[in-house]
Amino acid sequence: MYKKLHILFIVLVAQFASAQRYELGVFLGGSNPIADIGRTHYVYPNEFAFGGLFKWNFHERMSARVQITKTALSGNDAQSDIPGKRNRQFSFRTDVTDMTAGVEWHFFSYKIKNLLDRPITPYIFGGITGFWHDDLYFDPAYPKPTDAIDTSRRDFDFAVPVAFGVKAKITNRLVLAGEVMFHFTFTNNLDGTAPKNRPFMFGNIGRSYDWYTLSGLTLTYTFGEWPCYCRN
């Protein structure tokens, strides 16, 4: 009995492992902040963003995903549609490196087992992000007090990413996707308006956290074939 259960367990594990299908690729697009300084548009890319990602399609309706992205976030009150901001004339720029992990949920069945299949589906993504950004602050005594000052230190914070996209297999091996990913951060100092241990703060202090958005395209290469048990 034990031997039969052991054999059954090995067969089930082998079958599950054989169904694994992976994707490895790149992300190219743009980024924009949603903060106290600059525009308040949710999707208005003004900086270049790039990165790499890995996916594990463990189910036709779900994929695990890990992504690393490099970008900058910048805002300028002179470009805002709010008169008070345009009169204020503050600006900032911060370099961001983020690491995101989570799961994609496919609206339709997404089977890429067969090289000849051409599935297409909308999807949503959710997970967790850890990211590094510059430690910024404003100093009214600085020669140009409207520009954020970089302390040359890096802060690490977390965010909750939510993405909406559409992906399609365009060749036997390549998958193209377009998406918009919103990051709801747990910091109010992406733009330097709420620095730690600094006397000068402004904006929505204690009321809301900053966001940032990544929008663009991903191109991934599929690999990890199902084994063949055919007789030669």
XYZ file of C-alpha atoms in Angstrom:
232
model
C 0.000 0.000 0.000
C 2.788 2.432 0.958
C 4.640 1.653 -2.274
C 1.506 2.378 -4.358
C 0.945 5.719 -2.595
C 4.591 6.635 -3.108
C 4.335 5.882 -6.846
C 1.079 7.877 -7.098
C 2.706 10.861 -5.375
C 5.664 10.780 -7.788
C 3.321 10.607 -10.798
C 1.244 13.578 -9.547
C 4.347 15.677 -8.903
C 5.719 14.811 -12.339
C 2.449 15.759 -13.997
C 2.271 19.083 -12.145
C 5.895 19.899 -12.936
C 5.395 19.017 -16.594
C 2.602 21.594 -16.832
C 4.905 24.421 -15.878
C 5.448 27.039 -18.533
C 7.679 30.068 -18.022
C 8.148 33.509 -19.533
C 11.202 35.738 -19.360
C 11.245 39.224 -20.806
C 11.483 42.991 -20.606
C 9.298 45.954 -19.718
C 9.546 49.297 -21.527
C 7.379 52.301 -20.854
C 7.026 55.397 -18.741
C 6.241 56.540 -15.224
C 4.544 59.391 -13.437
C 3.940 60.312 -9.799
C 0.648 61.206 -8.139
C 1.842 63.435 -5.327
C 1.560 66.918 -3.824
C 3.834 68.487 -6.453
C 3.131 68.605 -10.161
C 0.285 67.223 -12.224
C -2.505 65.203 -10.672
C -3.161 62.927 -13.664
C -3.279 59.232 -12.820
C -1.678 58.189 -16.119
C 0.638 60.791 -17.684
C 4.097 59.272 -18.275
C 6.869 61.870 -18.155
C 9.935 59.704 -17.401
C 11.346 56.596 -19.103
C 10.961 53.260 -17.293
C 12.512 49.862 -18.049
C 12.901 46.529 -16.349
C 12.901 42.741 -16.505
C 10.292 40.193 -15.486
C 9.754 36.472 -15.005
C 6.415 34.629 -15.089
C 5.346 31.146 -14.112
C 2.068 30.125 -15.762
C 0.991 27.531 -13.211
C -2.670 27.633 -14.280
C -4.531 28.716 -17.403
C -6.207 31.453 -15.330
C -3.255 32.511 -13.145
C 0.428 33.408 -13.485
C 2.978 34.187 -10.782
C 5.137 37.184 -11.679
C 8.329 38.832 -10.425
C 9.543 42.136 -11.876
C 12.366 44.616 -11.285
C 11.913 48.130 -12.675
C 14.156 51.187 -12.861
C 12.769 54.670 -13.436
C 12.626 58.248 -12.167
C 9.658 60.159 -10.813
C 9.437 63.881 -11.415
C 6.895 66.607 -10.888
C 6.779 70.330 -11.558
C 4.109 72.709 -10.291
C 4.536 74.827 -13.423
C 2.865 72.003 -15.386
C -0.116 71.659 -13.071
C -3.649 72.696 -13.988
C -4.175 74.057 -10.451
C -3.470 77.839 -10.241
C -2.164 77.628 -6.667
C 0.451 75.081 -7.676
C 1.544 77.077 -10.711
C 2.089 80.092 -8.466
C 4.017 77.980 -5.944
C 6.525 76.655 -8.581
C 7.916 73.689 -6.616
C 9.590 70.766 -8.396
C 11.244 67.431 -7.565
C 12.909 64.394 -9.136
C 13.711 61.071 -7.498
C 15.312 57.869 -8.816
C 13.297 54.722 -8.134
C 14.184 51.035 -8.225
C 11.324 48.696 -7.406
C 10.915 44.955 -6.972
C 7.403 43.588 -7.429
C 5.958 40.109 -6.869
C 2.391 38.956 -7.279
C -0.180 37.068 -9.329
C -1.937 37.789 -12.610
C -5.574 36.713 -12.961
C -6.685 36.048 -16.544
C -10.222 36.900 -17.611
C -10.159 34.148 -20.259
C -8.407 30.806 -20.464
C -4.743 31.427 -21.308
C -3.185 28.227 -22.614
C 0.298 28.449 -24.088
C 1.139 24.748 -23.979
C 0.844 24.382 -27.744
C 3.311 26.399 -29.805
C 0.600 26.974 -32.403
C -1.936 28.426 -29.945
C -2.515 32.204 -30.050
C -4.343 32.992 -26.803
C -5.312 36.560 -25.886
C -6.819 37.772 -22.628
C -7.289 40.837 -20.431
C -5.835 40.441 -16.951
C -5.466 42.094 -13.579
C -2.431 41.899 -11.320
C -1.973 42.342 -7.579
C 0.889 41.813 -5.177
C 3.489 43.660 -3.117
C 6.289 46.067 -4.082
C 9.408 47.095 -2.232
C 11.163 50.134 -3.672
C 14.093 52.466 -3.094
C 13.828 56.212 -3.708
C 15.869 59.319 -2.937
C 15.502 60.975 0.462
C 14.307 64.454 -0.523
C 13.450 67.596 1.411
C 12.891 71.323 0.871
C 14.861 74.046 2.658
C 13.396 77.588 2.613
C 16.924 78.968 3.215
C 18.329 77.258 0.114
C 19.286 79.613 -2.765
C 16.501 78.073 -4.870
C 14.005 76.816 -2.274
C 11.499 75.598 -4.887
C 13.723 72.642 -5.870
C 13.804 69.484 -3.761
C 17.211 68.734 -2.253
C 18.651 65.203 -2.393
C 20.350 64.125 0.840
C 22.261 61.419 -1.123
C 20.541 58.827 1.074
C 18.079 56.225 -0.144
C 14.802 55.379 1.570
C 13.097 51.992 1.289
C 9.309 51.758 1.342
C 6.515 49.402 0.385
C 3.626 49.754 -2.032
C 0.591 47.774 -3.167
C 0.628 47.386 -6.986
C -2.547 46.928 -9.017
C -2.276 46.489 -12.791
C -4.735 46.237 -15.661
C -3.608 44.886 -19.013
C -4.130 42.786 -22.113
C -1.691 40.149 -23.351
C -1.479 37.995 -26.466
C 0.832 35.358 -27.860
C 2.072 36.902 -31.118
C 4.466 34.170 -32.320
C 5.277 30.595 -31.347
C 7.415 31.902 -28.486
C 6.698 35.600 -27.886
C 3.978 37.194 -25.751
C 3.203 40.916 -26.013
C 1.271 42.772 -23.319
C 0.214 46.342 -22.639
C -0.594 47.416 -19.105
C -0.939 50.196 -16.564
C 0.256 49.481 -13.016
C -0.668 51.759 -10.096
C 1.511 51.661 -6.972
C -0.225 52.758 -3.773
C 2.763 53.546 -1.560
C 3.115 53.776 2.213
C 5.120 56.991 2.105
C 4.187 60.645 1.694
C 7.714 61.701 0.790
C 8.238 60.649 -2.805
C 8.251 64.367 -3.602
C 10.089 65.694 -0.530
C 7.039 67.324 1.051
C 7.043 65.186 4.232
C 10.682 64.390 5.122
C 11.613 62.665 8.348
C 13.238 64.810 11.045
C 12.887 68.005 8.980
C 11.008 71.103 10.156
C 9.623 72.179 6.758
C 6.655 70.117 5.563
C 3.678 70.951 3.387
C 0.952 69.368 1.280
C -1.472 66.674 2.456
C 0.551 65.705 5.519
C -0.989 62.740 7.315
C -3.999 62.657 4.982
C -2.850 60.603 2.023
C 0.143 58.748 0.682
C 1.849 59.276 -2.680
C 1.275 57.022 -5.681
C 3.203 56.311 -8.834
C 2.190 54.709 -12.123
C 4.090 52.532 -14.582
C 2.542 52.162 -18.028
C 3.974 50.452 -21.074
C 4.614 47.163 -22.862
C 6.113 43.824 -21.865
C 7.631 41.357 -24.317
C 8.353 37.886 -22.978
C 9.843 34.671 -24.364
C 8.118 31.412 -23.417
C 10.024 28.255 -22.505
C 9.748 25.097 -20.431
C 8.198 22.439 -22.654
C 5.995 19.595 -21.553
C 8.022 16.387 -21.743
C 7.153 13.915 -24.463
C 6.561 10.249 -23.509
C 6.065 9.169 -27.135
C 7.590 5.906 -28.360
C 10.451 6.386 -30.813
